[in-house]
Short mmCIF file of C-alpha atoms and ligand atoms in Angstrom, two decimals:
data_model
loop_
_atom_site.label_atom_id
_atom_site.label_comp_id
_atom_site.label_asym_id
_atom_site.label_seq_id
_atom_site.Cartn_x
_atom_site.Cartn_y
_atom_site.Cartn_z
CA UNK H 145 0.00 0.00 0.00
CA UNK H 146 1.71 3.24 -0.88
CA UNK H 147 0.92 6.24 1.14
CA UNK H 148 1.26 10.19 1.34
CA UNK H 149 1.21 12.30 4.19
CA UNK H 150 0.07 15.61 4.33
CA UNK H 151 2.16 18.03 6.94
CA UNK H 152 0.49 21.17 7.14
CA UNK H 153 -2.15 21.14 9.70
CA UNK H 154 -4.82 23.56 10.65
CA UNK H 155 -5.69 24.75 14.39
CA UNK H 156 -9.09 24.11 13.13
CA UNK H 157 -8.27 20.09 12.71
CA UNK H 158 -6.24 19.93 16.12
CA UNK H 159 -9.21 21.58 18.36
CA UNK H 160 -11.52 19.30 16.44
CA UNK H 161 -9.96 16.39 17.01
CA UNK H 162 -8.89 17.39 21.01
CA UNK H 163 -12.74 17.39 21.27
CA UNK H 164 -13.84 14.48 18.85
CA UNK H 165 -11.20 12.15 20.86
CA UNK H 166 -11.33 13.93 24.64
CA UNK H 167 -7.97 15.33 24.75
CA UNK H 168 -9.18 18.78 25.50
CA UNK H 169 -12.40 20.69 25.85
CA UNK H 170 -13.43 24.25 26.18
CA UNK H 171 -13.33 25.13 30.12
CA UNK H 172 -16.96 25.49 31.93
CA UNK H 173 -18.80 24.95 27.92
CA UNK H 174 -22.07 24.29 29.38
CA UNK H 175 -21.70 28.02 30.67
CA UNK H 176 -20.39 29.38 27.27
CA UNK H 177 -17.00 28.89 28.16
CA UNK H 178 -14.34 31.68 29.72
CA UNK H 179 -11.45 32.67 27.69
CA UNK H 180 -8.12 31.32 28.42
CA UNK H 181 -9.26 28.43 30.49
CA UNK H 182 -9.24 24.74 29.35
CA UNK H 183 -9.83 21.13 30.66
CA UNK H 184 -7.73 18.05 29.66
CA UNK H 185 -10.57 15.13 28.93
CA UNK H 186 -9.82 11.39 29.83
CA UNK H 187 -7.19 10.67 27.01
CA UNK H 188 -5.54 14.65 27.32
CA UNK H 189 -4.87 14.15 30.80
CA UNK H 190 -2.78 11.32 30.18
CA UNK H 191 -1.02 13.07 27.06
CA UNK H 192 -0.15 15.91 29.29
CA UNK H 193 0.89 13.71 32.33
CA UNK H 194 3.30 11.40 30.00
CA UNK H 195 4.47 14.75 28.72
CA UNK H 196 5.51 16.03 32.18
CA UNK H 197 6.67 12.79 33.51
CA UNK H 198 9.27 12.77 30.35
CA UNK H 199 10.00 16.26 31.36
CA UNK H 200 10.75 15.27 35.29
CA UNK H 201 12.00 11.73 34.45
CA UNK H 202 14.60 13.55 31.88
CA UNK H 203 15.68 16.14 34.41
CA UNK H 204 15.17 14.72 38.14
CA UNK H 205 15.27 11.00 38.32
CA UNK H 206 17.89 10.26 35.88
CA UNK H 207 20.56 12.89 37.54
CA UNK H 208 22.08 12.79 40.89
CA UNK H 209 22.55 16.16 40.99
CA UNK H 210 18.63 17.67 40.62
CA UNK H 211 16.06 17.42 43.26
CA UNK H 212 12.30 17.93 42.43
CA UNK H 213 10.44 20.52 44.99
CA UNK H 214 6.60 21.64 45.08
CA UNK H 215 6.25 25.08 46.60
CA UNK H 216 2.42 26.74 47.21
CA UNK H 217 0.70 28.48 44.50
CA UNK H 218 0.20 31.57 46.64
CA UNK H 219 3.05 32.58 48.10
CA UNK H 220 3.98 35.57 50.63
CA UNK H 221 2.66 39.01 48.68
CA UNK H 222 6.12 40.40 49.57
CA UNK H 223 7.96 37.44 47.16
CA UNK H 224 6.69 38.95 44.18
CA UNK H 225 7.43 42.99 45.22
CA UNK H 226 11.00 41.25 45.27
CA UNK H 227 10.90 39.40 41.93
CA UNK H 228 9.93 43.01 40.27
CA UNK H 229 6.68 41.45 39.44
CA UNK H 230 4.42 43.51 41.29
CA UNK H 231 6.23 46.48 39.56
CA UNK H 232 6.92 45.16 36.42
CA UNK H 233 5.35 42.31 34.95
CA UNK H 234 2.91 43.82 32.72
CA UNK H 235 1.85 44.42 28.97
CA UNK H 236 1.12 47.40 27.21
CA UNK H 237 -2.70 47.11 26.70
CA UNK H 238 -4.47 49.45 24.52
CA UNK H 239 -8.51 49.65 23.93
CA UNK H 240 -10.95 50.28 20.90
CA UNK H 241 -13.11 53.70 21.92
CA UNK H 242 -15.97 52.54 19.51
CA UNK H 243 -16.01 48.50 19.70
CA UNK H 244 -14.69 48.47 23.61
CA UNK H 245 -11.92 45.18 22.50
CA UNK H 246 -8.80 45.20 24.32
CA UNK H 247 -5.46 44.43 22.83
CA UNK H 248 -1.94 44.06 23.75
CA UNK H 249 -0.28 47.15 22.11
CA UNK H 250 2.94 44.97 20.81
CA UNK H 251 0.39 42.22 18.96
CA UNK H 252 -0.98 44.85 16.51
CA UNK H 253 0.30 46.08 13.36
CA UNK H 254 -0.46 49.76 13.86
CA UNK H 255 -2.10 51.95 16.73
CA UNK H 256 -4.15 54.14 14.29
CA UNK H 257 -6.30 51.45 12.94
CA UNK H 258 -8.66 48.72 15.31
CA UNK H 259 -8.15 45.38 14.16
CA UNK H 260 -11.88 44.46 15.27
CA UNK H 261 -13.82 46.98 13.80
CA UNK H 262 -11.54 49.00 11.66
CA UNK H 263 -12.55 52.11 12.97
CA UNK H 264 -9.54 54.74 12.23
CA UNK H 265 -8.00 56.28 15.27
CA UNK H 266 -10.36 54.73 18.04
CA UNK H 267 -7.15 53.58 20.37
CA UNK H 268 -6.50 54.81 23.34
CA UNK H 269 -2.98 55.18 24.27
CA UNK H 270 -1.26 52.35 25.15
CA UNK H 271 -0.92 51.78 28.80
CA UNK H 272 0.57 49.25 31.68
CA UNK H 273 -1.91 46.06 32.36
CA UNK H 274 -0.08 44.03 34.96
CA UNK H 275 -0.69 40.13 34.37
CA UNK H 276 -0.62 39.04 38.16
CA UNK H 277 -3.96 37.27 38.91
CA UNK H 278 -5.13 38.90 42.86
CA UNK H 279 -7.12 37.31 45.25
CA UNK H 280 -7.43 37.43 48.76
CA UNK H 281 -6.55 35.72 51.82
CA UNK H 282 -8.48 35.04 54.90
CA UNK H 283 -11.61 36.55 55.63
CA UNK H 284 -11.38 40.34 54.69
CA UNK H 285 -11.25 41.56 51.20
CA UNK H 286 -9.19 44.76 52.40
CA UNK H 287 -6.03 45.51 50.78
CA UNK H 288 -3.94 43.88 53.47
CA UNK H 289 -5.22 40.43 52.69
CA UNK H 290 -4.28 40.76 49.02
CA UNK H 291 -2.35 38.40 47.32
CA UNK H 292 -1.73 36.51 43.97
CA UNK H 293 -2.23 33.59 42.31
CA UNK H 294 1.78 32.84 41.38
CA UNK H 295 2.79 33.81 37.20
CA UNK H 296 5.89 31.34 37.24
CA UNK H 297 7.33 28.50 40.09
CA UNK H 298 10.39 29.29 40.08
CA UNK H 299 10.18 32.21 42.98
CA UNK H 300 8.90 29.38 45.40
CA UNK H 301 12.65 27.81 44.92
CA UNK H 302 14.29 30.78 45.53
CA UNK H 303 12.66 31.68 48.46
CA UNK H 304 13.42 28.32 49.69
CA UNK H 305 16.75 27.49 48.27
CA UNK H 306 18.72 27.54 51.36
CA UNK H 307 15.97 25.34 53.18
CA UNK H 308 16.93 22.85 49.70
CA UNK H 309 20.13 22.81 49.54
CA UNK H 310 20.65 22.24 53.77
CA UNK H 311 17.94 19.10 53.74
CA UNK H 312 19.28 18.21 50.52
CA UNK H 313 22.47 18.07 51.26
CA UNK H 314 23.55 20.18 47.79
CA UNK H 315 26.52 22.26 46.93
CA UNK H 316 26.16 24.21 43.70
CA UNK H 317 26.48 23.10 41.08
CA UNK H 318 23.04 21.60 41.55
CA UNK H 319 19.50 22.18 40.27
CA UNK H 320 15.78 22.39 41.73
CA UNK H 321 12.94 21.32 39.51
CA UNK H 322 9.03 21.81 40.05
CA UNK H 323 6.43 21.15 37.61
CA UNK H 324 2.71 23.92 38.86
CA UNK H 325 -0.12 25.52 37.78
CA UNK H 326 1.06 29.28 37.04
CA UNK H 327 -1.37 32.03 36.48
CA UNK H 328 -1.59 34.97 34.16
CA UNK H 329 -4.18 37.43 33.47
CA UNK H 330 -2.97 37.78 29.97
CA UNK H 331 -4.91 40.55 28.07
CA UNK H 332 -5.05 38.45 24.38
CA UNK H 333 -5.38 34.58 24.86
CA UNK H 334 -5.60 32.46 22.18
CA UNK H 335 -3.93 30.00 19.53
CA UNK H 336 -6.19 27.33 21.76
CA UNK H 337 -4.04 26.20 24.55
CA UNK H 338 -0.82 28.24 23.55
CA UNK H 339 -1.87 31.52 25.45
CA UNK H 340 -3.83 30.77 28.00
CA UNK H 341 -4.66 31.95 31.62
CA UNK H 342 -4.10 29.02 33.76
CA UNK H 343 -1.18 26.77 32.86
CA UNK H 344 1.41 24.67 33.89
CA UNK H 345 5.41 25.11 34.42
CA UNK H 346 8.10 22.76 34.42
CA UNK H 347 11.12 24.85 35.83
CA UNK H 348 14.86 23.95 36.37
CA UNK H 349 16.66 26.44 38.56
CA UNK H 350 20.63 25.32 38.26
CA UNK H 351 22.32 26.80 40.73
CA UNK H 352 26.17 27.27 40.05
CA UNK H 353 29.53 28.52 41.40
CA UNK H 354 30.88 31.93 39.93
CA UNK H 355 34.46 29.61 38.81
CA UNK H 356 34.40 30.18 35.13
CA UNK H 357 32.30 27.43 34.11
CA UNK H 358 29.04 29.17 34.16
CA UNK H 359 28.89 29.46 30.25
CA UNK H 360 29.82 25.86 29.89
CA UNK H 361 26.93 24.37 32.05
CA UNK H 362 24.20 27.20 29.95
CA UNK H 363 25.11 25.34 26.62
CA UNK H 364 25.38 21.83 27.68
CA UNK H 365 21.45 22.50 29.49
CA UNK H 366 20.35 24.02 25.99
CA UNK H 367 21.74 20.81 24.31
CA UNK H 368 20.27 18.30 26.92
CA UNK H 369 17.03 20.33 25.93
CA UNK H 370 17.54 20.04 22.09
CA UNK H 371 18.14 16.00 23.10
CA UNK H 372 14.86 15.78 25.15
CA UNK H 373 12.45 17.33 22.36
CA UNK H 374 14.04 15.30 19.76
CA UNK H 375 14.34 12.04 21.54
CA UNK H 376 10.58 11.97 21.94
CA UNK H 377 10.22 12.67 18.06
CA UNK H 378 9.32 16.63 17.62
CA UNK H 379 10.58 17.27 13.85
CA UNK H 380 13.80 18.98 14.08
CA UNK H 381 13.09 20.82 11.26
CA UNK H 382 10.22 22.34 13.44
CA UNK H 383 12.21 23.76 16.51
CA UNK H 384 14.77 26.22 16.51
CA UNK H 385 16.54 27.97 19.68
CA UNK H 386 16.38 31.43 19.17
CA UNK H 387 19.19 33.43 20.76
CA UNK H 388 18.14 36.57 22.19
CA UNK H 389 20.35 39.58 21.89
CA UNK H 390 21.75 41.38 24.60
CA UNK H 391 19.04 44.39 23.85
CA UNK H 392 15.99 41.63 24.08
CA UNK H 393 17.45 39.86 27.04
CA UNK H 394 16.60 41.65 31.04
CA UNK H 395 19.68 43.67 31.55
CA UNK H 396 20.62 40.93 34.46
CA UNK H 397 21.06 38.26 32.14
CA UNK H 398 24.25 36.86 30.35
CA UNK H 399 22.60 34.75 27.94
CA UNK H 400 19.03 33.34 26.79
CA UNK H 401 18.29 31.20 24.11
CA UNK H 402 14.01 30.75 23.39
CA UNK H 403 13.37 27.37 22.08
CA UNK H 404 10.45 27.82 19.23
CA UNK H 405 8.66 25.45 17.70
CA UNK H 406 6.71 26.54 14.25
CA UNK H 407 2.91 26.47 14.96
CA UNK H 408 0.23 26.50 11.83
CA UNK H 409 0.33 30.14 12.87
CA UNK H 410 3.81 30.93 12.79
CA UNK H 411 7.12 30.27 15.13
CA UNK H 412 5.92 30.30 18.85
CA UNK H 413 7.99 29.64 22.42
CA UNK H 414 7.95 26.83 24.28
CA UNK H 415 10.57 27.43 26.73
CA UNK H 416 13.21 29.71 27.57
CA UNK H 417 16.29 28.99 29.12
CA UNK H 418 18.24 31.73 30.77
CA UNK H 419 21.49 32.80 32.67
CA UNK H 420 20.29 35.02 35.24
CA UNK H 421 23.22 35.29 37.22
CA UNK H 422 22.67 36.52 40.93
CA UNK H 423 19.65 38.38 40.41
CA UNK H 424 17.09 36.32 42.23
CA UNK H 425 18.72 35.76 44.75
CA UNK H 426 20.33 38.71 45.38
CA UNK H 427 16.89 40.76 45.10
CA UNK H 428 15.36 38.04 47.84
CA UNK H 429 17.77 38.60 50.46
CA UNK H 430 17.67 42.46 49.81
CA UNK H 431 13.48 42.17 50.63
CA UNK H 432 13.86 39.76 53.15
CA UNK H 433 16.95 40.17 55.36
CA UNK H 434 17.48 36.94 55.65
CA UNK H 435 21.05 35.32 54.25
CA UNK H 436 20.57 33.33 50.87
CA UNK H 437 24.20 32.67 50.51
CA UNK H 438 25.35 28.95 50.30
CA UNK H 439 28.47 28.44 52.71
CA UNK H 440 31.17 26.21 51.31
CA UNK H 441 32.49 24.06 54.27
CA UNK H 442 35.76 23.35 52.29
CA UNK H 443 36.65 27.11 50.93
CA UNK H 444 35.12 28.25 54.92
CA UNK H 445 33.34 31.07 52.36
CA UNK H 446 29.94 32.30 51.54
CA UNK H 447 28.58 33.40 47.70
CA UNK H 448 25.60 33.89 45.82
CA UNK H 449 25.68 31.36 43.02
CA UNK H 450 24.93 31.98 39.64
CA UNK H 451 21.49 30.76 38.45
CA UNK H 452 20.80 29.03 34.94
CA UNK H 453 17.00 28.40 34.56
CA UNK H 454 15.18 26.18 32.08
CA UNK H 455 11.32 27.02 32.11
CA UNK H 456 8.99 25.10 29.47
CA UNK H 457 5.19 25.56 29.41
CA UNK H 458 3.56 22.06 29.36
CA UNK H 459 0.36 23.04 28.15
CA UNK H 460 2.38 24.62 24.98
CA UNK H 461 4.81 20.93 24.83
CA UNK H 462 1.45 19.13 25.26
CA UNK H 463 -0.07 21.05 22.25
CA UNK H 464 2.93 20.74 20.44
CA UNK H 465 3.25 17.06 20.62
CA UNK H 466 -0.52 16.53 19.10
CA UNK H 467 0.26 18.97 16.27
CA UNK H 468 3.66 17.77 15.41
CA UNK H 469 2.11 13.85 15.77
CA UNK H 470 -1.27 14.87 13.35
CA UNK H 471 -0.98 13.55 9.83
CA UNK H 472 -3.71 13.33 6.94
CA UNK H 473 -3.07 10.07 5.33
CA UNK H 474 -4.00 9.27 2.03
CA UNK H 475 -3.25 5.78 1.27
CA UNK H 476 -3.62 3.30 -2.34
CA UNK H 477 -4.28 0.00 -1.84
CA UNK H 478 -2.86 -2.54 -4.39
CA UNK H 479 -6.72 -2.14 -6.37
CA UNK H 480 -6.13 1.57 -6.48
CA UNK H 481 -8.55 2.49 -4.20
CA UNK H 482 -8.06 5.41 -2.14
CA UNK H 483 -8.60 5.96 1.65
CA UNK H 484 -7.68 8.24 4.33
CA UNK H 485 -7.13 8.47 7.78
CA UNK H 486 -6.11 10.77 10.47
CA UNK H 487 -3.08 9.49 12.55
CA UNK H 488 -1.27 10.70 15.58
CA UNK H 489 2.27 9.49 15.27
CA UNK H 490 3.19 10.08 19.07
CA UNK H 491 6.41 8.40 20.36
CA UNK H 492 5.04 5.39 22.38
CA UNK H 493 6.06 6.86 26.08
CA UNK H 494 3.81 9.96 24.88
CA UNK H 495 1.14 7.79 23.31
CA UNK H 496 -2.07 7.79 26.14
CA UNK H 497 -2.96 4.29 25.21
CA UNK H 498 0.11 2.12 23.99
CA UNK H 499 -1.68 -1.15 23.33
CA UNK H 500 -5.18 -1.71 22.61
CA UNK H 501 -6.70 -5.20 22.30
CA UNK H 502 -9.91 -6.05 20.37
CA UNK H 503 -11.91 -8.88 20.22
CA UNK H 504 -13.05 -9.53 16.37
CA UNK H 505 -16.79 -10.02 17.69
CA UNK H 506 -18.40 -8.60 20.59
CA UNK H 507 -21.07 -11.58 20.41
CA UNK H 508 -18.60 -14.04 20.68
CA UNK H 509 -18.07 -14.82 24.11
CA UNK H 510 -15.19 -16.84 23.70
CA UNK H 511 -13.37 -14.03 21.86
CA UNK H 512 -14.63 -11.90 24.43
CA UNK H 513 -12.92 -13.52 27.35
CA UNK H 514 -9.54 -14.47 25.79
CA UNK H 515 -8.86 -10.59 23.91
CA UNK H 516 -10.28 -8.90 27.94
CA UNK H 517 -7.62 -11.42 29.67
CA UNK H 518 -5.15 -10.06 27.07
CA UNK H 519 -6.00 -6.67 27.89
CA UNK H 520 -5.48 -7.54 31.88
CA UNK H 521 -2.26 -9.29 31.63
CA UNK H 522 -1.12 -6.28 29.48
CA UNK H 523 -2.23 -3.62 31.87
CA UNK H 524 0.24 -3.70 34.32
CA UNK H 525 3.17 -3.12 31.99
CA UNK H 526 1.57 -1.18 29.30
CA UNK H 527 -1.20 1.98 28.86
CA UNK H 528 -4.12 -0.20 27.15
CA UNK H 529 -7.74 -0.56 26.19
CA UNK H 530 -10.07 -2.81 25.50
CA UNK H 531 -12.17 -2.70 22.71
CA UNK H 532 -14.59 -4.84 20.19
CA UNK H 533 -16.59 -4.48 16.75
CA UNK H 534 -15.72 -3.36 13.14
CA UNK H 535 -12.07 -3.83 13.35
CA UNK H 536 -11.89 -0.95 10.38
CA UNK H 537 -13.64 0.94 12.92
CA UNK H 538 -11.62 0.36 15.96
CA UNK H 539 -8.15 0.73 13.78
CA UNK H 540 -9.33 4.79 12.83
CA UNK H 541 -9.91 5.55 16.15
CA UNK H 542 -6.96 3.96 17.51
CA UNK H 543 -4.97 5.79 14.77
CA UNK H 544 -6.80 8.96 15.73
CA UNK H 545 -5.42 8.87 19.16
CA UNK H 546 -2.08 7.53 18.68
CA UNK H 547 -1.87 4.09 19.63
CA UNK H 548 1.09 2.47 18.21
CA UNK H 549 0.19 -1.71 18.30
CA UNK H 550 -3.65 -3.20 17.46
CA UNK H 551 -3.49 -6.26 19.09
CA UNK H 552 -6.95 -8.65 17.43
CA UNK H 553 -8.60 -11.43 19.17
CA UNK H 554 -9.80 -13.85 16.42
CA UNK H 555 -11.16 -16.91 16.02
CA UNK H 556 -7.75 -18.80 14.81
CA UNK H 557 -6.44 -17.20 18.27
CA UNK H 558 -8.31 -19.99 19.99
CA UNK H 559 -6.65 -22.61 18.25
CA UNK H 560 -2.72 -21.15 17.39
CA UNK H 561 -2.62 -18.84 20.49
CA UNK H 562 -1.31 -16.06 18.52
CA UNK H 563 -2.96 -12.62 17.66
CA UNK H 564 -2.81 -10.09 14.76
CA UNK H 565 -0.56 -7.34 15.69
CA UNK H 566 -1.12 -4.02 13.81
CA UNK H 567 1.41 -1.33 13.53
CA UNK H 568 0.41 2.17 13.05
CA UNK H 569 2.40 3.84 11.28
CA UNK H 570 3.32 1.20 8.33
CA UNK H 571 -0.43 -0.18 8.88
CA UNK H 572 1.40 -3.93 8.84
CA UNK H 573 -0.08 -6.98 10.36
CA UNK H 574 1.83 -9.45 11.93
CA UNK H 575 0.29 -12.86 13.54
CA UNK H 576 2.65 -12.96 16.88
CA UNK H 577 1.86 -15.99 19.45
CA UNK H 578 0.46 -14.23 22.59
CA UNK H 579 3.86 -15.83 24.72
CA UNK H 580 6.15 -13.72 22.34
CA UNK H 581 4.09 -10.12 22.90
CA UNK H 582 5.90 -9.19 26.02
CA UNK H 583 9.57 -9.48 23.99
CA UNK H 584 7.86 -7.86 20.88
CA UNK H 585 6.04 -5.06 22.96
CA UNK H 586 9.04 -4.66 25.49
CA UNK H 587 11.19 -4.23 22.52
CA UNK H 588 9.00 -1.30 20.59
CA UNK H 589 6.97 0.49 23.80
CA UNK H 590 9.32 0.00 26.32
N1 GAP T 692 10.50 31.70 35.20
C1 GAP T 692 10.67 32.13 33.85
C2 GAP T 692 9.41 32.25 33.12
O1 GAP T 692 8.33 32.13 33.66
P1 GAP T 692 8.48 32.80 30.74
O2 GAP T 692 9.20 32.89 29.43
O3 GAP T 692 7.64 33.96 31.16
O4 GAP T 692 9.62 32.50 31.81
C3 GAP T 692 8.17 30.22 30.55
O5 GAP T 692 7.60 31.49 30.76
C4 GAP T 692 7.25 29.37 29.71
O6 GAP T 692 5.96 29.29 30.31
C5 GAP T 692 7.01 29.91 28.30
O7 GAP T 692 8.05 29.58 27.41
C6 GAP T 692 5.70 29.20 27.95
O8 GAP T 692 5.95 27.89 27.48
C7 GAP T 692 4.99 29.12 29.29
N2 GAP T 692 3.98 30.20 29.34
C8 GAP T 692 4.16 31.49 29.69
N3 GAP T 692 3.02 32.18 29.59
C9 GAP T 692 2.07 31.30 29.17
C10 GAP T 692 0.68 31.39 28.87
N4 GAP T 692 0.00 32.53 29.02
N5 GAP T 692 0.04 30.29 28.42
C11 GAP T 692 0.70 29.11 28.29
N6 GAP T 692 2.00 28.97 28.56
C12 GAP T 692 2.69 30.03 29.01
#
C-alpha cells in the first residue's frame, strides 16, 4: 500500500480532534465557556501527564545532581514585590473607543487602525496592564489580605533554596525542579491552549559557582534540551533555539536562548532557558533580610551562586506534541482504491494508550474472554484498552489517538494462540503468538 502524508495542519483540525477524541475541551462549555481556560478530557490528561513525567524523568530521576520541589501556588505578597513582578510584569494594553476590544499594544500592526472593527484612530494610548492574577486571603477583602495567584514556580525555589540545599544536602552546582499551575491574566489569549490563563510550568533552577564554568553548564542544558524534544520525536526541522540579543534579554542576564517550535500560525515559544546570574537571589535577600548565601564548608566562604534556569510551558509541549504527531493520510491500496485516515504518530512513552486489544466479535463470548484477559495481563506493563466491533472501525480511532500496536482477538487465536498485531504507522499486520508479545512489545513500547 503506498501512502502520502500531508504536513500542514490547521488549528481548526487539532481543536476538532482534542474534542472528537477527549484530549481537550473548552473550560466550563455548558456556561459558554471563559477565555483562556481549558480542561484536559480522559485521554488529554494522560497526554499531558506522560508529557511532564518525560520532562521530570529527563531532568530529576535520571541525575544525581537535581532534586524535584513543590512550593504553594500563593506565596507571601512580599515574594513577588522582590521578583519586580508587582512592579513590572505587565503588557502594554491598549482599547478600541468605539467596539470596547482590548489588545496588547505589541500584537498589533499599527495603533491608528482597530483590528476588530476598523474604525480609524479609536485607540486609546497604550498603557501598563499588569498580568498578576489577585485574590485574597483570609476573611477580609481589604487591601492587606491581598495576594496573587503565582505567574511562574520558580520564585517558590528561591525563596526556599537555602531550606533545599541544607535538607538536601547540595553544593552548587546543583538544580531544583518543580512542575505547577502558574497564572496569568494575559490581556489576548488564544492560539487554543498556547496563550492561555491558567497553565502549567516545568522549571529547572541550576544553581552554580561563579568559577568560570558558568557558560559551559548554559550550553550543555540548551543541548540536553535540544536532546529531550528530539528524543521523543518533535521534527527537528520544526524547533529552533532562538538566541536573544543582549538588547531583548533583562539587563541581568548573560545569555538566553528561546526554544520555538513553528505552529500552523507561525514560530511560537515553548521554553526559555536563561542565565540570570545573581539576580534572584540577590533581590530576595535584599526584601527579606534573611542570608541566601550557600556556605562552602571546604573554601570556609559564603557566595551567591549563579542561576541558569530552564522554564517550558507544558500546556504549549502538550499542544505541540498533538500537532507535530497529526498527519492526513492518504493511502492506495494494491486495487487503487483510495482511503484516508487521520493518525497521531506520538512516540510510544507519549502515546495515552500504547496497546489496545480487540476482540473480532463482541457476540462471541469466547473471543470476548480471551482478547479482555489479554487486555489484563497487558495492563500492568503497558497503557491499554479494551475494545470490540468493526475492526476498520476500531483501527481509525486507535490511529486517531495515537496508539502504536492493534493487538486482534480472532477466532484462529483460539486454536494457534497467537494474535494479529497491527502497527500504526506502516499499517502492517503481523500474527505474533500471545507468549512472544511481552519481547515484541518490550522491545518497541518500552
Ligand atoms: N521563570 C521564567 C518564566 O516564567 P516565561 O518565558 O515567562 O519564563 C516560561 O515562561 C514558559 O511558560 C514559556 O516559554 C511558555 O511555554 C509558558 N507560558 C508562559 N506564559 C504562558 C501562557 N500565558 N500560556 C501558556 N504557557 C505560558
Amino acid at each position: 500500500m503506498e501512502s502520502t502524508r500531508e504536513q500542514v495542519v490547521s488549528m481548526d483540525e487539532i481543536t476538532a480532534l482534542a474534542k472528537r477524541r477527549g484530549f481537550i475541551f473548552q473550560s466550563s462549555e455548558i456556561y459558554g465557556g471563559i477565555g483562556g481556560f481549558y480542561d484536559y478530557g480522559p485521554l488529554g490528561a494522560i497526554l499531558k501527564r506522560n508529557v511532564k513525567n518525560a520532562w521530570w524523568r529527563d531532568t530529576v530521576e535520571l541525575r544525581d545532581d537535581v532534586v524535584g520541589f513543590d512550593s504553594s501556588i500563593i506565596m507571601h505578597p512580599l515574594t513577588w514585590k522582590a521578583s519586580g513582578h508587582v512592579d513590572a510584569f505587565h503588557d502594554r494594553m491598549v482599547d478600541c473607543k468605539v467596539c470596547k476590544h482590548r489588545f496588547r499594544a505589541d500584537h498589533l500592526k499599527s495603533l491608528d487602525q482597530c483590528p476588530d472593527c476598523e474604525s480609524k484612530n479609536s485607540l486609546t494610548e497604550p498603557r501598563n496592564f499588569n498580568l498578576m492574577m489577585k485574590t485574597h486571603v483570609g476573611p477580609m477583602e481589604d487591601t492587606a489580605s491581598e495576594a496573587y495567584l503565582r505567574p511562574e514556580t520558580a520564585q517558590g525555589i528561591f525563596v526556599n533554596f537555602k531550606n533545599i540545599y541544607q535538607t538536601a544536602r547540595k553544593k552548587p552546582p546543583f538544580g531544583i525542579a518543580q512542575i505547577g499551575k502558574s497564572f496569568r491574566n494575559e490581556i489576548t489569549p488564544g492560539n487554543f491552549t498556547f496563550r492561555v490563563r491558567e497553565f502549567e510550568q516545568a522549571e529547572l533552577e541550576y544553581f552554580v559557582p561563579d568559577d568560570g564554568n558558568d557558560m559551559e553548564v548554559f550550553k550543555d542544558w540548551v543541548e540536553r534540551r535540544k536532546l529531550w524534544y528530539s528524543s521523543y520525536g518533535i521534527k527537528p526541522e520544526k524547533l529552533r533555539f532562538y538566541e536573544l540579543t543582549a538588547e531583548e534579554r533583562p539587563h541581568y542576564a548573560k545569555a538566553g536562548i528561546d526554544v520555538e517550535y513553528l505552529f500552523p500560525w507561525g514560530w511560537g515559544e515553548l521554553e526559555s532557558i536563561a542565565h540570570r546570574g545573581t539576580y534572584d537571589l540577590d533581590a530576595h535577600m535584599q526584601l527579606s533580610g534573611k542570608d541566601l548565601q550557600y556556605f562552602d564548608e571546604a573554601a570556609k566562604k559564603k557566595y551567591t551562586p549563579l542561576l541558569i534556569e530552564s522554564s517550558a510551558g507544558m500546556d504549549r509541549t502538550t499542544l505541540t506534541f498533538l500537532i507535530d504527531a497529526y498527519e492526513n493520510e492518504t493511502s492506495v491500496d494494491p486495487n487503487g482504491k483510495e482511503t484516508q485516515r487521520v493518525v497521531l504518530h506520538f512516540h510510544a512513552h507519549i502515546s495515552p494508550i500504547q496497546v489496545a486489544v480487540f476482540s473480532l466479535a463482541r457476540n462471541k463470548p469466547e473471543l470476548v474472554q480471551e482478547a479482555r484477559a489479554l487486555e489484563e495481563r497487558l495492563r500492568p506493563t503497558y497503557r491499554t484498552q479494551y475494545d470490540e466491533g468493526n475492526i476498520g472501525q476500531l483501527y481509525r480511532r486507535q490511529d486517531e489517538i495515537g496508539t502504536p500496536f492493534c493487538l486482534t482477538v480472532d477466532y484462529d487465536t483460539l486454536q494457534d494462540r497467537a494474535v494479529t498485531v497491527r502497527d500504526r504507522d506502516s499499517m502492517r499486520q503481523d500474527r505474533i503468538a500471545i507468549d512472544s508479545l511481552p519481547g515484541f512489545l518490550g522491545d518497541k513500547v518500552g
